[in-house]
Short mmCIF file of N, CA and C (backbone and C1' of nucleotides) in Angstrom, two decimals:
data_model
loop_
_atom_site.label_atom_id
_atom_site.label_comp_id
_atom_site.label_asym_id
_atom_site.label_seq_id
_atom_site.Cartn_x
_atom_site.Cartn_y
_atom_site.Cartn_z
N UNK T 1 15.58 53.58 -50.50
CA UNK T 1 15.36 52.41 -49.67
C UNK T 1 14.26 52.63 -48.68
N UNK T 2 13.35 51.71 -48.45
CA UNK T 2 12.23 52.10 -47.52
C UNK T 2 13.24 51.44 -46.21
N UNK T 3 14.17 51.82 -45.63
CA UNK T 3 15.00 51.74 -44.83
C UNK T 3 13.99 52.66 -43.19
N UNK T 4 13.32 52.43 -42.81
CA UNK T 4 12.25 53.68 -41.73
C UNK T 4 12.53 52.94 -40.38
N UNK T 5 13.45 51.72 -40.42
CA UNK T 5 14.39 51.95 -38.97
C UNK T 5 14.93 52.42 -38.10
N UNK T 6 15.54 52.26 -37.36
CA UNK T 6 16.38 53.11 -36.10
C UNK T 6 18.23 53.20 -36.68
N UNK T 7 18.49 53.90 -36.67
CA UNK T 7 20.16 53.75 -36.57
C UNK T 7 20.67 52.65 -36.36
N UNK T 8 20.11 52.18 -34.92
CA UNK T 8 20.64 50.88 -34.49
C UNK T 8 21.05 50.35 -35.17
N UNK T 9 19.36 49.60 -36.14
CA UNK T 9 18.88 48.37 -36.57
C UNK T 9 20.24 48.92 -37.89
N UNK T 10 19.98 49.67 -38.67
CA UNK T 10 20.45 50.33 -39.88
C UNK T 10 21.93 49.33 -39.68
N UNK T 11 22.75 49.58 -38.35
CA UNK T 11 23.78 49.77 -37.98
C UNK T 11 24.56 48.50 -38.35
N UNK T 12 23.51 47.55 -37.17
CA UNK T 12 23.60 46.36 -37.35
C UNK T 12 23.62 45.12 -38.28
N UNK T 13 22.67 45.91 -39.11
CA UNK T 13 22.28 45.34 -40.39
C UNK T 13 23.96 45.38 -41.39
N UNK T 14 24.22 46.41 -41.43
CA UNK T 14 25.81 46.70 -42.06
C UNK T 14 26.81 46.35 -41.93
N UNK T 15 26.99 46.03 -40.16
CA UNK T 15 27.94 45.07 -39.61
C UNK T 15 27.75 43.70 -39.72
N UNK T 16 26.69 43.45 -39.69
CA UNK T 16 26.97 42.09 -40.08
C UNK T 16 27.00 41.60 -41.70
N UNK T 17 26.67 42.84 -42.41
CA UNK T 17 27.36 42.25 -43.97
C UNK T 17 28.41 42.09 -44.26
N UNK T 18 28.75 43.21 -43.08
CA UNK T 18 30.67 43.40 -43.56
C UNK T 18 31.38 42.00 -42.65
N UNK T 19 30.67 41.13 -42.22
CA UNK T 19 31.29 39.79 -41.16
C UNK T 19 32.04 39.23 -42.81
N UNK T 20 33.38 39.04 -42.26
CA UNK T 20 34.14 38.25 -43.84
C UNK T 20 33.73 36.78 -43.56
N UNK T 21 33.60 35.92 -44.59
CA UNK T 21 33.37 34.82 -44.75
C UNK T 21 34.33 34.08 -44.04
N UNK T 22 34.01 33.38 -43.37
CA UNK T 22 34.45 32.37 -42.83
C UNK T 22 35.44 32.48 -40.96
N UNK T 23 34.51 33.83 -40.95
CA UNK T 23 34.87 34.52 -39.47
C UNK T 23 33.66 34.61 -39.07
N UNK T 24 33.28 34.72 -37.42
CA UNK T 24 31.97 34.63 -37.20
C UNK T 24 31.60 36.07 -35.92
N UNK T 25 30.46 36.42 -35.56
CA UNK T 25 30.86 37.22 -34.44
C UNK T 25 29.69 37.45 -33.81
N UNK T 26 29.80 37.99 -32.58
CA UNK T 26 29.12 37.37 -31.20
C UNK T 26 27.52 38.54 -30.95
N UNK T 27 26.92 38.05 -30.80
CA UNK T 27 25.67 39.58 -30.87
C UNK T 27 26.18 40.48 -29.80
N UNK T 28 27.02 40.26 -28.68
CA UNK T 28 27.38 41.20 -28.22
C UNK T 28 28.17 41.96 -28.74
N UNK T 29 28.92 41.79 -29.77
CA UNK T 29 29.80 42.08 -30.36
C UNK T 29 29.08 43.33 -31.62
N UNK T 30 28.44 42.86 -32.20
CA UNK T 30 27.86 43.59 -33.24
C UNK T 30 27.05 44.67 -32.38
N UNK T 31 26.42 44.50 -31.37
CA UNK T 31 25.57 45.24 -30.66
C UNK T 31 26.72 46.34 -30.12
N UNK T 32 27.77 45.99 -29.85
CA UNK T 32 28.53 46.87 -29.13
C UNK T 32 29.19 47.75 -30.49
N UNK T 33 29.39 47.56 -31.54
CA UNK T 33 30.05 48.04 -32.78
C UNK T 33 28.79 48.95 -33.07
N UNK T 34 27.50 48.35 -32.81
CA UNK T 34 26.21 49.26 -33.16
C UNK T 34 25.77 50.41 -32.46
N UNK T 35 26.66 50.72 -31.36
CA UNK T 35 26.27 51.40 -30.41
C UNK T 35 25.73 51.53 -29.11
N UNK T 36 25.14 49.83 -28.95
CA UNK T 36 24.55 49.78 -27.89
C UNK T 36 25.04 48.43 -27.04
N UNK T 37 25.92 48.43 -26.54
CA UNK T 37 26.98 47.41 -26.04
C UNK T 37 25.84 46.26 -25.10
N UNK T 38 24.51 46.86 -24.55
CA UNK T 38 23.40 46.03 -24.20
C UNK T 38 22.23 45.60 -24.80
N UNK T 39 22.90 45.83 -25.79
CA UNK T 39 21.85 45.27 -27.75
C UNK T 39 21.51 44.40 -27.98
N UNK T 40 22.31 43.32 -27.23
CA UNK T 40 22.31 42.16 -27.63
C UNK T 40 21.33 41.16 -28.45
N UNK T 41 20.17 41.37 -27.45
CA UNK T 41 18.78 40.94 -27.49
C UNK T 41 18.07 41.53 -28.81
N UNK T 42 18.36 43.01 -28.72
CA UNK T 42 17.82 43.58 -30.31
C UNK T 42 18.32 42.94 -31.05
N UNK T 43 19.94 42.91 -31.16
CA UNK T 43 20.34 42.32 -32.49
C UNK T 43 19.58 40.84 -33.25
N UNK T 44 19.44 40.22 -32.09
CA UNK T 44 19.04 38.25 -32.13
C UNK T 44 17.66 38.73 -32.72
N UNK T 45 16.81 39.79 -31.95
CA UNK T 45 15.78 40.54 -32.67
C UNK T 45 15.61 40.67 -33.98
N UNK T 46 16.25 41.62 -34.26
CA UNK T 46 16.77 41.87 -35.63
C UNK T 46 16.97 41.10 -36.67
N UNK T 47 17.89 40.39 -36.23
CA UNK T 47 18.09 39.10 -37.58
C UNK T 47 16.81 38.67 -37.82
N UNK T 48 15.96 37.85 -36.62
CA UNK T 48 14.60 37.18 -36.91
C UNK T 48 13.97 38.35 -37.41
N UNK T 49 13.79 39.24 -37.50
CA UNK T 49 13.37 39.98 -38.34
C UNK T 49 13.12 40.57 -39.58
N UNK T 50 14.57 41.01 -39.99
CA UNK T 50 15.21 41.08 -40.95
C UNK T 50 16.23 40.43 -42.10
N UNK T 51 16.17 39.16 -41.33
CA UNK T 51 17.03 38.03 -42.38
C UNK T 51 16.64 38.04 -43.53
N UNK T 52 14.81 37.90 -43.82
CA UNK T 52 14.39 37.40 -45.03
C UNK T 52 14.58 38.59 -46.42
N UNK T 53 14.80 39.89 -45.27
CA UNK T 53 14.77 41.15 -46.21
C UNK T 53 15.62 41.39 -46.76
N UNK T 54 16.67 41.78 -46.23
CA UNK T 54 18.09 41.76 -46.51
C UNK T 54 18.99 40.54 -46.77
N UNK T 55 18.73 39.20 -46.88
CA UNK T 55 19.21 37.96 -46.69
C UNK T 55 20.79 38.35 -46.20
N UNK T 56 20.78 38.45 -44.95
CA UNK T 56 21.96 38.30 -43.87
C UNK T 56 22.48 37.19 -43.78
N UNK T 57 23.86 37.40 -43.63
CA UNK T 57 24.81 36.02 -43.10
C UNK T 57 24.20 35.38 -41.80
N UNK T 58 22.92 35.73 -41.35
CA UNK T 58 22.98 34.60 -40.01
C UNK T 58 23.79 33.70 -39.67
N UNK T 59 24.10 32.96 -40.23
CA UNK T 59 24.87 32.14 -39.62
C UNK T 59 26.14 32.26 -39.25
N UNK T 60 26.86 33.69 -39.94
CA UNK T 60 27.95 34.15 -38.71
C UNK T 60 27.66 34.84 -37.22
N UNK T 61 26.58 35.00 -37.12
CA UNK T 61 26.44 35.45 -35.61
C UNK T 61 25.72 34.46 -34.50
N UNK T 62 27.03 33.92 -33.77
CA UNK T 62 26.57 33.10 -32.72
C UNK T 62 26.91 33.62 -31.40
N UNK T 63 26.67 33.13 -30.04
CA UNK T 63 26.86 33.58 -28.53
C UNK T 63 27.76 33.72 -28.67
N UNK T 64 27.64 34.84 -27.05
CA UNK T 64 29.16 35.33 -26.99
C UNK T 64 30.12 34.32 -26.37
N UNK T 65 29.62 32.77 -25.79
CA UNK T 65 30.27 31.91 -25.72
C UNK T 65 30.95 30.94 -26.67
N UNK T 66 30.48 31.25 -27.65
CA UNK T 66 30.81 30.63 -28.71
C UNK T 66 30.02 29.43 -29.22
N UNK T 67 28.87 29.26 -28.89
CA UNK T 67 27.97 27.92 -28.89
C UNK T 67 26.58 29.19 -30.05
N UNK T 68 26.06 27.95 -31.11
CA UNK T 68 25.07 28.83 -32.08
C UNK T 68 23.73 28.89 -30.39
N UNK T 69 23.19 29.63 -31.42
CA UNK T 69 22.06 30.61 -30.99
C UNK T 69 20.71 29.09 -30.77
N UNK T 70 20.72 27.93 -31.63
CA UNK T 70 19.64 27.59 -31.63
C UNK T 70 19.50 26.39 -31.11
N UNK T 71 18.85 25.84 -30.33
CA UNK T 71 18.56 24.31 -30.15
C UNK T 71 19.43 23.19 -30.58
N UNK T 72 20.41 22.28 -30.64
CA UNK T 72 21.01 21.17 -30.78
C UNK T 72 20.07 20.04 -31.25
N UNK T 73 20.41 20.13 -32.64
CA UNK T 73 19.76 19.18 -33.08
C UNK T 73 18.09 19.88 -34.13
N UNK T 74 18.02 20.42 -33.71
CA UNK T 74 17.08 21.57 -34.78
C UNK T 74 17.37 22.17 -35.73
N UNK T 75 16.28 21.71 -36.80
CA UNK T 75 16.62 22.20 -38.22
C UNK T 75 17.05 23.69 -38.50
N UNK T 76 17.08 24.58 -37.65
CA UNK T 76 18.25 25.51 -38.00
C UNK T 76 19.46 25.54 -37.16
N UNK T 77 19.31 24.72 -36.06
CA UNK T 77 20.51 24.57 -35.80
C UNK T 77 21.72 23.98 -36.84
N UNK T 78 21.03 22.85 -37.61
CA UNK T 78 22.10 21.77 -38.33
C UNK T 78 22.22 22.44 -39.48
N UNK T 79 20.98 23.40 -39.73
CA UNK T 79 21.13 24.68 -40.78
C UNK T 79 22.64 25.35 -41.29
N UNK T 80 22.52 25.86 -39.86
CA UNK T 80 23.46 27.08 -39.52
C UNK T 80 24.96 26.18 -39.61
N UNK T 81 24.98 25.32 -38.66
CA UNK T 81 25.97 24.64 -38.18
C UNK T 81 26.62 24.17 -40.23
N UNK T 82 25.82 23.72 -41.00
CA UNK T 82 26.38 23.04 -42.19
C UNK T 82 26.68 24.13 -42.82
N UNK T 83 25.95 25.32 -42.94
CA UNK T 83 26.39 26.87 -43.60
C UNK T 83 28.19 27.09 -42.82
N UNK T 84 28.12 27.30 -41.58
CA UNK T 84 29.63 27.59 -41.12
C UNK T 84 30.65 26.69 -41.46
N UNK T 85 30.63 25.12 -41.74
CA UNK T 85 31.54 24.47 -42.14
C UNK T 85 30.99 24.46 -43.44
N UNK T 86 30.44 24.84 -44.34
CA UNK T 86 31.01 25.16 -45.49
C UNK T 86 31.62 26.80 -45.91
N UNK T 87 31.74 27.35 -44.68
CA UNK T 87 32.46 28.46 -45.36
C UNK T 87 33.95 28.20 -44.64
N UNK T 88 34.33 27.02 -43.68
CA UNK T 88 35.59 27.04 -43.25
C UNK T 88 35.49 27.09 -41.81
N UNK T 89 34.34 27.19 -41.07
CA UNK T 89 34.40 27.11 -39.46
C UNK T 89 34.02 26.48 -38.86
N UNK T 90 35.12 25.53 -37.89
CA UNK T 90 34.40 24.46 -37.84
C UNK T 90 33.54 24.69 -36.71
N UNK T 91 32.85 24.00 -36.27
CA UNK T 91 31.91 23.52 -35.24
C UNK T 91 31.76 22.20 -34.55
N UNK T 92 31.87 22.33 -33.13
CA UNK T 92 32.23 20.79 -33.12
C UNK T 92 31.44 21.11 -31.57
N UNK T 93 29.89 19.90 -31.31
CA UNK T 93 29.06 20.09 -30.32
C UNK T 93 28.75 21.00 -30.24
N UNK T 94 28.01 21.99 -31.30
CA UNK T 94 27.56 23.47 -31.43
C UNK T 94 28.25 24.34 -31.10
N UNK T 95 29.68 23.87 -30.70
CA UNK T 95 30.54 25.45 -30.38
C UNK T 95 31.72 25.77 -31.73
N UNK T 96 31.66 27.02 -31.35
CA UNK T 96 33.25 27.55 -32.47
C UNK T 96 33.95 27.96 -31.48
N UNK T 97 35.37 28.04 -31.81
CA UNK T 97 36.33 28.44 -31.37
C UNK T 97 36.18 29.86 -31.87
N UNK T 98 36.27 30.60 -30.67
CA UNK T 98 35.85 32.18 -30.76
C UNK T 98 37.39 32.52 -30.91
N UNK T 99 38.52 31.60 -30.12
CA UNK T 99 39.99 32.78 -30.59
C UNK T 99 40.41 32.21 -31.76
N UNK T 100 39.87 31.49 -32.67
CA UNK T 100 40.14 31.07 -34.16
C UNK T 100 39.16 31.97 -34.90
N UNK T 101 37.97 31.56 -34.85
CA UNK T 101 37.06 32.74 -35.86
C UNK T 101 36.27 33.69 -35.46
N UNK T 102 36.73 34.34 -34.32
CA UNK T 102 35.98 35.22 -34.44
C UNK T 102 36.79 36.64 -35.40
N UNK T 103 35.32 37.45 -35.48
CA UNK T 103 35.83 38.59 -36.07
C UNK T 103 36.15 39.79 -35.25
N UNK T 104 37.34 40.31 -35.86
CA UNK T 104 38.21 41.35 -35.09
C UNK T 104 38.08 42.87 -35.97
N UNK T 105 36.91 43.66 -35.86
CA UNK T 105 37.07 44.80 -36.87
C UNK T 105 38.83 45.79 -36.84
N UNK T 106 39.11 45.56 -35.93
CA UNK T 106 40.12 46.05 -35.75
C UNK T 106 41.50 45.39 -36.66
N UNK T 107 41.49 44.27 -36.54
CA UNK T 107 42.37 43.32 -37.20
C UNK T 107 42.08 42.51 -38.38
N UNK T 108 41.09 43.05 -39.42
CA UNK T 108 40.44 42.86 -40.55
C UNK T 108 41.71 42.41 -41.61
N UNK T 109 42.43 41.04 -40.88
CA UNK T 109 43.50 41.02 -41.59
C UNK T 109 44.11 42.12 -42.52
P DC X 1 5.27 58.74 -24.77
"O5'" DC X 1 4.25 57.58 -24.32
"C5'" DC X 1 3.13 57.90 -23.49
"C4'" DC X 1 2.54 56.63 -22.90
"C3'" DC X 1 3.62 55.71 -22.32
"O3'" DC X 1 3.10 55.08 -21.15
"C1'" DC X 1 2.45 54.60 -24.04
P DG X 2 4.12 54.26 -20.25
"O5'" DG X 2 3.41 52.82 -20.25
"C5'" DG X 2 2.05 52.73 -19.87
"C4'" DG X 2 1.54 51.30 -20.07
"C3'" DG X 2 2.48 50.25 -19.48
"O3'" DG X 2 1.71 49.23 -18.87
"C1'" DG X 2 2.23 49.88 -21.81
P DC X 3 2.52 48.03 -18.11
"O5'" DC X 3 2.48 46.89 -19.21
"C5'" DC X 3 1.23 46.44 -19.71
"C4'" DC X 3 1.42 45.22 -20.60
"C3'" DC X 3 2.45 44.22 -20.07
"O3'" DC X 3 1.94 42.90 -20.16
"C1'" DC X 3 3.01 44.88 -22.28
P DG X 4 2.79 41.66 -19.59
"O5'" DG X 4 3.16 40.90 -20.93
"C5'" DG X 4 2.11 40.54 -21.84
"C4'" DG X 4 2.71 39.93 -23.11
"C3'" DG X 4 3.72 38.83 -22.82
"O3'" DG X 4 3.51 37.74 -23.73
"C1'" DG X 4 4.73 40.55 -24.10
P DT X 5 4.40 36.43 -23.64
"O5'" DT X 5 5.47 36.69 -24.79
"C5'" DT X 5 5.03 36.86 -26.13
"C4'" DT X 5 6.22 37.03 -27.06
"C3'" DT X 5 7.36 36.04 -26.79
"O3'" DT X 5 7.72 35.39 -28.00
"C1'" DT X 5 8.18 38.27 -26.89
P DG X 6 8.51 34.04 -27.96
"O5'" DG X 6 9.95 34.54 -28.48
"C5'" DG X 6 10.08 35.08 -29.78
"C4'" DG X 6 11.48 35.65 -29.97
"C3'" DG X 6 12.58 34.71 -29.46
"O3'" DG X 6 13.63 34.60 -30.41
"C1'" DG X 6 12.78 36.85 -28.47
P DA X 7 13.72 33.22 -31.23
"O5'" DA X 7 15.28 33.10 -31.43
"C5'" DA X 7 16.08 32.37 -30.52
"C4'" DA X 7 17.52 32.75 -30.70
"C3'" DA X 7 17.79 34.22 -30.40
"O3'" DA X 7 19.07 34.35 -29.79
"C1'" DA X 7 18.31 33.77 -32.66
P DC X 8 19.17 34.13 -28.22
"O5'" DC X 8 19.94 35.45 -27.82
"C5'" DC X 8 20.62 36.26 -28.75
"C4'" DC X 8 21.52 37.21 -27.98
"C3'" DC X 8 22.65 36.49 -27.24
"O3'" DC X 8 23.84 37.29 -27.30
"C1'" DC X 8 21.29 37.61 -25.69
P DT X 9 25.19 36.68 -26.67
"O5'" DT X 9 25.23 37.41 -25.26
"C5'" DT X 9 25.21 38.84 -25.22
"C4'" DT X 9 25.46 39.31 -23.80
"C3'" DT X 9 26.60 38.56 -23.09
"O3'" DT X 9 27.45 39.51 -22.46
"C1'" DT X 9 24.60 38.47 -21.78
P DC X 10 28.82 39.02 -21.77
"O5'" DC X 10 28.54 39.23 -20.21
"C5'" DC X 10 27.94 40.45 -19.77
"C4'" DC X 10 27.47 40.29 -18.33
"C3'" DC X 10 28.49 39.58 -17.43
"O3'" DC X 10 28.74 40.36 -16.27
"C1'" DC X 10 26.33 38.59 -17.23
P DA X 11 29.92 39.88 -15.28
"O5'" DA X 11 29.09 39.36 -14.01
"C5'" DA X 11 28.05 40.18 -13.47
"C4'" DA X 11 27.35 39.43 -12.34
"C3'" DA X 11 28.32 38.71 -11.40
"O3'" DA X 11 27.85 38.83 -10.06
"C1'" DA X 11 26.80 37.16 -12.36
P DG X 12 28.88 38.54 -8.84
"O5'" DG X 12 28.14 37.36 -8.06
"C5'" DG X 12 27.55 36.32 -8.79
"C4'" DG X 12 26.52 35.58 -7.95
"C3'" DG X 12 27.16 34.59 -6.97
"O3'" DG X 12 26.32 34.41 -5.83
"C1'" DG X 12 26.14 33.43 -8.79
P DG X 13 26.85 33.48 -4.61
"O5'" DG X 13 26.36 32.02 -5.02
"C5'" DG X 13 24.97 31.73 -5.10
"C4'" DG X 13 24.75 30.27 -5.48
"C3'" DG X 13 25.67 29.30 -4.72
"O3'" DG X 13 24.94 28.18 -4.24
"C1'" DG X 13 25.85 28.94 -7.03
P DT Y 1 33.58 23.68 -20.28
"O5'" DT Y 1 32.41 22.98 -19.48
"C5'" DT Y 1 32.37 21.57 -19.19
"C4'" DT Y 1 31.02 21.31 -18.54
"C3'" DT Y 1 29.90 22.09 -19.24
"O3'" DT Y 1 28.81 21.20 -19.46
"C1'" DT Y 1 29.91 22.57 -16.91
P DC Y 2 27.59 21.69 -20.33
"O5'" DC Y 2 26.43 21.90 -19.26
"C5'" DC Y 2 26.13 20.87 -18.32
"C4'" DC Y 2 25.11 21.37 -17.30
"C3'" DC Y 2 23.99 22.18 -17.92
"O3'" DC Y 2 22.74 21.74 -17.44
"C1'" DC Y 2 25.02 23.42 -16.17
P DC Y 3 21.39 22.38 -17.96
"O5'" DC Y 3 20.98 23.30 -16.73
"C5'" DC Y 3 20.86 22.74 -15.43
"C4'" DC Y 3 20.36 23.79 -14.44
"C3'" DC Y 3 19.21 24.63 -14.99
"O3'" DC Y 3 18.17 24.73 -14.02
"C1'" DC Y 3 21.00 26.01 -14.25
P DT Y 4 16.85 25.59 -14.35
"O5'" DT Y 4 17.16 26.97 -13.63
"C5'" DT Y 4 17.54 26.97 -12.25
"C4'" DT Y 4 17.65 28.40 -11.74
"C3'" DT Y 4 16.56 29.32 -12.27
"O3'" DT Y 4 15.89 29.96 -11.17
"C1'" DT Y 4 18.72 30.27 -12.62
P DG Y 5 14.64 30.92 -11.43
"O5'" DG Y 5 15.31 32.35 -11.26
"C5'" DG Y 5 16.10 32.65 -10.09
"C4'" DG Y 5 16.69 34.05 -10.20
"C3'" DG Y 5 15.67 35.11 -10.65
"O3'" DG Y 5 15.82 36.29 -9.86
"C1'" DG Y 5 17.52 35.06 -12.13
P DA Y 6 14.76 37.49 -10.09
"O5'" DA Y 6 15.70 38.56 -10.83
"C5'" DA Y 6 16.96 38.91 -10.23
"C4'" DA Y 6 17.72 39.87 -11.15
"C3'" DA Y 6 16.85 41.01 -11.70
"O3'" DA Y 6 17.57 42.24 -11.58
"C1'" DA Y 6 17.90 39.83 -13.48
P DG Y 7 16.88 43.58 -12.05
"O5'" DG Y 7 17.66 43.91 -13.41
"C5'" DG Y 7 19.08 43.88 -13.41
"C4'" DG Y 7 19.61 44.19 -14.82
"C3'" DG Y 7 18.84 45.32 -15.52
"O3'" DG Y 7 19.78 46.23 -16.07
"C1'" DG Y 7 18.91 43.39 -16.89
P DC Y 8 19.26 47.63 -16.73
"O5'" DC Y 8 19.90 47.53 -18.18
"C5'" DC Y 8 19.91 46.29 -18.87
"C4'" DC Y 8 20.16 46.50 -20.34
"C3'" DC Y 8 19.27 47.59 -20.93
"O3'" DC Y 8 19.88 48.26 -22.02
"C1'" DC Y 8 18.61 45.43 -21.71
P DC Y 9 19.20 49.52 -22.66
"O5'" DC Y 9 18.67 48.97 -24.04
"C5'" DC Y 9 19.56 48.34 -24.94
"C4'" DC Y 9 18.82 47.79 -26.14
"C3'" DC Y 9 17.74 48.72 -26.69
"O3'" DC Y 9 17.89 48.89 -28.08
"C1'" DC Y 9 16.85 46.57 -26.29
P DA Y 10 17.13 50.10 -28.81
"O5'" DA Y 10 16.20 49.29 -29.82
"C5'" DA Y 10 16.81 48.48 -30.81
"C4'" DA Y 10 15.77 47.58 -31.49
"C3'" DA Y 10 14.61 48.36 -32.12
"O3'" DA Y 10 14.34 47.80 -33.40
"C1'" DA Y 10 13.78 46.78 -30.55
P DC Y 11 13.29 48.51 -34.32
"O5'" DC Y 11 12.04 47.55 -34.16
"C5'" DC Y 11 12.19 46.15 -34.43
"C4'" DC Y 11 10.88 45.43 -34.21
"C3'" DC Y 11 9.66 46.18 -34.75
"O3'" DC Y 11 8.88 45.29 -35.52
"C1'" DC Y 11 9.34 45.59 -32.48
P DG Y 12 7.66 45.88 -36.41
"O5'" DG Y 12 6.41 45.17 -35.71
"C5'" DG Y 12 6.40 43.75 -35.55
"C4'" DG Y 12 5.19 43.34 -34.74
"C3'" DG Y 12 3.88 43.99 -35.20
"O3'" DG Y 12 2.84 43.03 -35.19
"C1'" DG Y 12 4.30 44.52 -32.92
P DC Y 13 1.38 43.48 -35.72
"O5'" DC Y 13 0.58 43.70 -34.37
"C5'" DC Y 13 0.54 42.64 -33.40
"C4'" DC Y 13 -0.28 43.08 -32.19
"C3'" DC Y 13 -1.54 43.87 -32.54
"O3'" DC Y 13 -2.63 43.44 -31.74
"C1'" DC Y 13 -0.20 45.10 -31.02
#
DNA sequence: CGCGTGACTCAGG
DNA sequence: TCCTGAGCCACGC
């Protein structure tokens, strides 16, 4: 693999493959599973980065408030937003219910 | 090695 | 609930 990243990125990249369908989870969240609990910013990094390479679930990783990452009403917002309710999450005024889907590595059903 | 940029987060008001 | 400022990190130039 021409993989010539950081651990981090490596890290991150893995955690968010392993996000199960139809659970979602927070860049602080992945950043903190990655090692760097103030990642955050890399991670959001990262994806725009690396989405096209790896084709990542983007659209399971939204704020740690539970509201997506992009503009209301912008074509990746309504993107993202139609990707999560078709895998089962809903969204309702750009937010998810973080104590319904978020992901719990710990509690990986 | 320094600087700017970005799909972030937290603390205040 | 919304807005603002400060802090953090990886990447490209």
């Amino acid at each position: 693999m021409e993989t010539k990243q950081n651990y981090f990125t490596q890290r991150v990249i893995k955690l968010i493959l392993s996000v199960p369908k139809g659970k979602v989870a927070t860049y602080g969240l992945i950043a903190k599973l990655a090692g760097n609990p103030r990642g955050s910013r890399a991670v959001g990094w990262i994806l725009h980065s690396s989405t096209h390479k790896y084709n990542l679930p983007w659209q399971r990783i939204i704020k740690s408030d539970g509201r997506l990452s992009f503009v209301a009403g912008s074509t990746k917002f309504l993107s993202q937003c139609k990707k999560l309710d078709a895998e089962g999450v809903l969204v309702i005024n750009g937010r998810v219910d973080l104590k319904k889907y978020l992901w719990n590595k710990s509690r990986s059903i």
